[in-house]
Short mmCIF file of C-alpha atoms in Angstrom, two decimals:
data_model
loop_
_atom_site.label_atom_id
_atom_site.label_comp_id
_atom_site.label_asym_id
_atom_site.label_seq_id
_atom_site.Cartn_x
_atom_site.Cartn_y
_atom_site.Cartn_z
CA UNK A 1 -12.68 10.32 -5.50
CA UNK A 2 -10.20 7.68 -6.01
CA UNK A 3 -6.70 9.43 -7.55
CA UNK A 4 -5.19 6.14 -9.39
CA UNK A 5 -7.50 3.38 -11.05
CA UNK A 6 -5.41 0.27 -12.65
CA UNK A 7 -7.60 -1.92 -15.17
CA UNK A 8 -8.77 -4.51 -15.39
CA UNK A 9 -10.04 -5.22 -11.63
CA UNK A 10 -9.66 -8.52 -12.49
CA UNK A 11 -7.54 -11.00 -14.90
CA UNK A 12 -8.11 -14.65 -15.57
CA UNK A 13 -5.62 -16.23 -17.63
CA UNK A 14 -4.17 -19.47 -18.61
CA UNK A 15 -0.75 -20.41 -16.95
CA UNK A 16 2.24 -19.45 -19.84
CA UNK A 17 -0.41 -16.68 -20.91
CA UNK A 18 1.29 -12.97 -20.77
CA UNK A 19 -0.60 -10.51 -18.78
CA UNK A 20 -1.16 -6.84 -18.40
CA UNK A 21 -2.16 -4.18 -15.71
CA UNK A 22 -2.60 -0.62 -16.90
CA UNK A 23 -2.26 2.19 -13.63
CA UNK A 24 -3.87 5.80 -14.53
CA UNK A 25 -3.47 8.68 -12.25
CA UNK A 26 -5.53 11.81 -12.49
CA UNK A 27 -2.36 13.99 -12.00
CA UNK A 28 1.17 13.65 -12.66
CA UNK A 29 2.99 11.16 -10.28
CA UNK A 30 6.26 12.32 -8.82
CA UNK A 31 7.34 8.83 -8.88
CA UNK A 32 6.07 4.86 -9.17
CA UNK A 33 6.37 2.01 -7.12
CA UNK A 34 5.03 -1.46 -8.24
CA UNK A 35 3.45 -3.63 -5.03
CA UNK A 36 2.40 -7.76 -5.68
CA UNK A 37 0.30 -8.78 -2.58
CA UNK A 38 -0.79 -11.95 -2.13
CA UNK A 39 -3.88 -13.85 -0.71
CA UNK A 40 -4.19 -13.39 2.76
CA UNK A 41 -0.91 -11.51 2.40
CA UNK A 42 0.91 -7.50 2.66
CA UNK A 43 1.68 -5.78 -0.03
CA UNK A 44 5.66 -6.64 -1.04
CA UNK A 45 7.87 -3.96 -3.14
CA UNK A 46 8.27 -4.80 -6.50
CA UNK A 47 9.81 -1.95 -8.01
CA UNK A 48 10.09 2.00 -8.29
CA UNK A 49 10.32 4.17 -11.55
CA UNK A 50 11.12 7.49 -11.43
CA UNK A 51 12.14 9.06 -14.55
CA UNK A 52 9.35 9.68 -17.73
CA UNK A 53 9.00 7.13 -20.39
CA UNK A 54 11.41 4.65 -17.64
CA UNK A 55 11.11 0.61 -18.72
CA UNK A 56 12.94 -1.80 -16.16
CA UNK A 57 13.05 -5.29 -16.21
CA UNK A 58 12.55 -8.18 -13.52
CA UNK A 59 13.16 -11.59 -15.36
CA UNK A 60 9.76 -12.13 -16.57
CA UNK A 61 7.87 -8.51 -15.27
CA UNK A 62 8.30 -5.55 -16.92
CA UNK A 63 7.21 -1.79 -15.98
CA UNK A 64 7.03 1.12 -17.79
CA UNK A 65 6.29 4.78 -16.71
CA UNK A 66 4.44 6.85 -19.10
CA UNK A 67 5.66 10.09 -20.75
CA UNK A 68 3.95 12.59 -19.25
CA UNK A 69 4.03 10.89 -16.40
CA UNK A 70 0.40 9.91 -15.48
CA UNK A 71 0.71 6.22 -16.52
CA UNK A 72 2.36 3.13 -15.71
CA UNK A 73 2.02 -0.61 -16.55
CA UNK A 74 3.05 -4.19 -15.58
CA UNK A 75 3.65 -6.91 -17.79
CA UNK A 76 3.80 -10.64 -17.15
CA UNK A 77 5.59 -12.66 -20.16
CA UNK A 78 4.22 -16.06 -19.68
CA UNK A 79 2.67 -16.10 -16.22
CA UNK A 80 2.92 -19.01 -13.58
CA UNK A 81 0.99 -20.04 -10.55
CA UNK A 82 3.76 -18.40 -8.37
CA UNK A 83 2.49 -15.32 -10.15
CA UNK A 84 -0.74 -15.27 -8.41
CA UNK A 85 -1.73 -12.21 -6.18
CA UNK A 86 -3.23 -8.89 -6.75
CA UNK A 87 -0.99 -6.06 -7.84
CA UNK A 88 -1.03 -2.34 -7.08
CA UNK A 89 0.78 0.66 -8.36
CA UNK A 90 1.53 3.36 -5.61
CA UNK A 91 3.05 7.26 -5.80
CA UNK A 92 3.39 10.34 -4.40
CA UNK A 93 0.63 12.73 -6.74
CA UNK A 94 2.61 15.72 -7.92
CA UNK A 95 -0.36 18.17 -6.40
CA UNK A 96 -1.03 16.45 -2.81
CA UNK A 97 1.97 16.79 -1.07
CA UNK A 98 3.45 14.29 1.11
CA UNK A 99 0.07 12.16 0.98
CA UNK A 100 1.03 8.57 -0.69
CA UNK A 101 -1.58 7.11 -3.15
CA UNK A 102 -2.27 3.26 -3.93
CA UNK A 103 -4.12 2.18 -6.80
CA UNK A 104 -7.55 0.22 -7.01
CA UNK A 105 -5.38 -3.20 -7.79
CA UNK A 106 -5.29 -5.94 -10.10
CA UNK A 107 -6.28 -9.28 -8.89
CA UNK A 108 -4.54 -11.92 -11.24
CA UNK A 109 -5.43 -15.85 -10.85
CA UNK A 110 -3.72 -18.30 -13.00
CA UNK A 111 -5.32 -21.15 -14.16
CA UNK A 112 -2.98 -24.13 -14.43
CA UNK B 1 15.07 -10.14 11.80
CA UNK B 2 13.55 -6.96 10.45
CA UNK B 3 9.82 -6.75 10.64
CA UNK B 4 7.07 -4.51 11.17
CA UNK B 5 4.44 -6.27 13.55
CA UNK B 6 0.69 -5.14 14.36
CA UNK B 7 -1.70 -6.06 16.93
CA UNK B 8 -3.84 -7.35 17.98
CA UNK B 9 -4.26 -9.29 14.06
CA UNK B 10 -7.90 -10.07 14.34
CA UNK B 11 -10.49 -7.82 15.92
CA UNK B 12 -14.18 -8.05 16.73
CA UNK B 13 -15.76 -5.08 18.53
CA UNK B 14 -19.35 -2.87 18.71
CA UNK B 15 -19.77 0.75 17.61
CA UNK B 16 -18.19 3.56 19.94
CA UNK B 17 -16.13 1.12 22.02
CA UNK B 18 -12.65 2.62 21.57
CA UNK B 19 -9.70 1.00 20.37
CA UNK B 20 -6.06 0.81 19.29
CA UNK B 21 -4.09 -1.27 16.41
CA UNK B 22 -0.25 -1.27 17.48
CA UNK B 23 2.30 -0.80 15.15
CA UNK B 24 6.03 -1.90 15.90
CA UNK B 25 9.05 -1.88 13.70
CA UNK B 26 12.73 -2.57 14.59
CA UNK B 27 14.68 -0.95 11.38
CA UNK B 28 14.82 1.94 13.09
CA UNK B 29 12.89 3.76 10.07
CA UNK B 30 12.24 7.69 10.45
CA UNK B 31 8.58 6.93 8.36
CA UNK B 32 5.76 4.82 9.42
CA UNK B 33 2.43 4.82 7.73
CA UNK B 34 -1.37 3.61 8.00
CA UNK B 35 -3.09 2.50 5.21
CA UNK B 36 -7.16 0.51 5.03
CA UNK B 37 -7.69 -2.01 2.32
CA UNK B 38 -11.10 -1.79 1.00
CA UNK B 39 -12.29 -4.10 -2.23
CA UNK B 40 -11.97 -2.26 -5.24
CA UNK B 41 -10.29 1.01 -3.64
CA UNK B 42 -7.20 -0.73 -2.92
CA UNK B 43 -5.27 0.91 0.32
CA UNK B 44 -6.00 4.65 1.44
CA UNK B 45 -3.76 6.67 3.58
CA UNK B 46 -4.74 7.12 6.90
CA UNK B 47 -2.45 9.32 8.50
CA UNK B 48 1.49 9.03 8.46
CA UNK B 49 4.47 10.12 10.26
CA UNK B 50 7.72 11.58 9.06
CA UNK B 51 9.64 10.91 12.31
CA UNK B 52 8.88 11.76 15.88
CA UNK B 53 6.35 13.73 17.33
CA UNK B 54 5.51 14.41 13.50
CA UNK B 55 2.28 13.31 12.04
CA UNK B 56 0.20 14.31 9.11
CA UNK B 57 -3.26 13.19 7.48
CA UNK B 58 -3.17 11.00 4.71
CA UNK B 59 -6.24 10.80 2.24
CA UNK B 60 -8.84 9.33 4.94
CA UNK B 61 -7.96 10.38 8.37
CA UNK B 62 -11.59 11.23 9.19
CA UNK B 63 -12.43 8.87 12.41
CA UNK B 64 -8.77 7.74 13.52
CA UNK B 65 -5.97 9.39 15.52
CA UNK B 66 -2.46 8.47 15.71
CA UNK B 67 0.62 9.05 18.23
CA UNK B 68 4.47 8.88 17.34
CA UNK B 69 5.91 9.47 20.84
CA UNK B 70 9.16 6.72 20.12
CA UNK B 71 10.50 5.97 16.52
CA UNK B 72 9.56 2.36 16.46
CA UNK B 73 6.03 2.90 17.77
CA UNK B 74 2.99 4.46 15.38
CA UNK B 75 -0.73 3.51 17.23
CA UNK B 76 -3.65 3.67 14.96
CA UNK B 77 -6.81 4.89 17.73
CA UNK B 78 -10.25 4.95 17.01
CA UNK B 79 -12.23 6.92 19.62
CA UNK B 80 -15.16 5.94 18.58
CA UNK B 81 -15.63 2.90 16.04
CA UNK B 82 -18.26 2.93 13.27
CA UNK B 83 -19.31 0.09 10.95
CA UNK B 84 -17.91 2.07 8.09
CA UNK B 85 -14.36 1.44 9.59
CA UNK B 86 -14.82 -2.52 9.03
CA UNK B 87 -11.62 -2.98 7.29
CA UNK B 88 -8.06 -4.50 6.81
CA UNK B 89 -5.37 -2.07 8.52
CA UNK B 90 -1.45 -2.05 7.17
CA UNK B 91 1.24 -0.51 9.19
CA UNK B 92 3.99 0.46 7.07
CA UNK B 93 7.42 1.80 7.25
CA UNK B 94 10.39 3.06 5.45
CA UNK B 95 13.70 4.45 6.53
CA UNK B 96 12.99 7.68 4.97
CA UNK B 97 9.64 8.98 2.76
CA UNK B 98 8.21 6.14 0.35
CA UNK B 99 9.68 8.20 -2.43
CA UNK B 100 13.46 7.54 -2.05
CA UNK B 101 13.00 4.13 0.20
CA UNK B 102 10.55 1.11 -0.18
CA UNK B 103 7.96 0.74 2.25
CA UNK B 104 7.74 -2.78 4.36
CA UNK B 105 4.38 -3.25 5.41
CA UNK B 106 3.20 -5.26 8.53
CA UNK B 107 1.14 -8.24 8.68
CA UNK B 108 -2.41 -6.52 8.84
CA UNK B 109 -5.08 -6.18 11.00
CA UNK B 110 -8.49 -7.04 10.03
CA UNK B 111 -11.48 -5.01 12.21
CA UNK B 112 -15.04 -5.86 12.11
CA UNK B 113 -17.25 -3.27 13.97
CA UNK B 114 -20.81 -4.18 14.99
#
């Protein structure tokens, strides 16, 4: 079954609106990595966490790796249409190895 | 300029007719990767490759093989295509394991079996 879900699937929100992505793995992640793709696009590095309870910032984005380590989120402060796209968390699962897991994805449209 | 590049970009073709998805980067990166893009499951690992002549299964390898016989070269085969392998296909690589390096992902192929 599917090792890391993000909610919601999908997010509709106003342009200037903040927005939200939660990432939940089944078992602890070694590490995090943040991917925006969008439409039509490849998935582009955001950003990787590493350490528990780890918050970095990227102007407006924000990303924060859970305590124990089996949780992650992204956070748009007042989103534009340039922030369109689907995001996905990625990691390596603490228990698999070398085998490199992506999450289900976020698809966020911003209404203008 | 440094790019990973896949062909061919758009496929079309009917069950059991075999095929292979190239995968070309010029960073010179020890790890290259295969990942499908399904709705809703995001991208699965399909096999990867820590460097040459080294490959390994990823999460859902059942259905493709791959080669790494030159760094900058990782070929994504199917022997025998099924309709369950309708799909969008990223190459990826990194200059060492996604853990210490980011990964750059190609273009993407998108395959429709019959």
């Amino acid at each position: 079954g599917q090792q890391v879900m993000q909610i919601p699937q999908y997010q509709h929100v106003q342009e200037g609106e903040d927005f939200t992505t939660y990432c939940n793995s089944s078992t602890t992640l070694s590490n995090i990595q943040w991917y925006k793709q969008r439409p039509g696009g490849h998935p582009v590095f955001l950003i990787q966490l590493v350490k528990s309870g780890e918050v970095k910032k990227q102007k407006r984005l924000t990303f924060q790796f859970g305590e124990a380590k089996k949780n992650s989120s992204l956070h748009i402060t007042a989103t534009q249409t340039t922030d369109v796209g689907t995001y996905f968390c990625a990691g390596y699962l603490s228990d698999t190895g070398n085998q490199f897991y992506f999450g289900t994805g976020t698809s966020l449209t911003v209404i203008p | 300029e440094a790019q990973v590049t896949q062909n061919p970009r758009y496929l079309i073709t009917v069950t059991g007719k075999k095929l292979t998805v190239t995968c070309s980067q010029n960073m010179n990166h020890e790890y290259m990767s295969w990942y499908r893009q399904d709705p809703g499951l995001g991208l699965r690992q399909i096999y990867y490759s820590m460097n040459v002549e080294v490959t390994d299964k990823g999460d859902v390898p059942e259905g493709y093989k791959v080669s790494r016989k030159e760094k900058r070269n990782f070929p994504l085969i199917l022997e025998s295509p099924s309709p369950n392998q309708t799909s969008l296909y990223f190459c990826a690589s990194s200059d060492r394991d996604p853990f210490q390096e980011t990964q750059y992902f190609g273009p993407g192929t998108r395959l429709l079996v019959l």
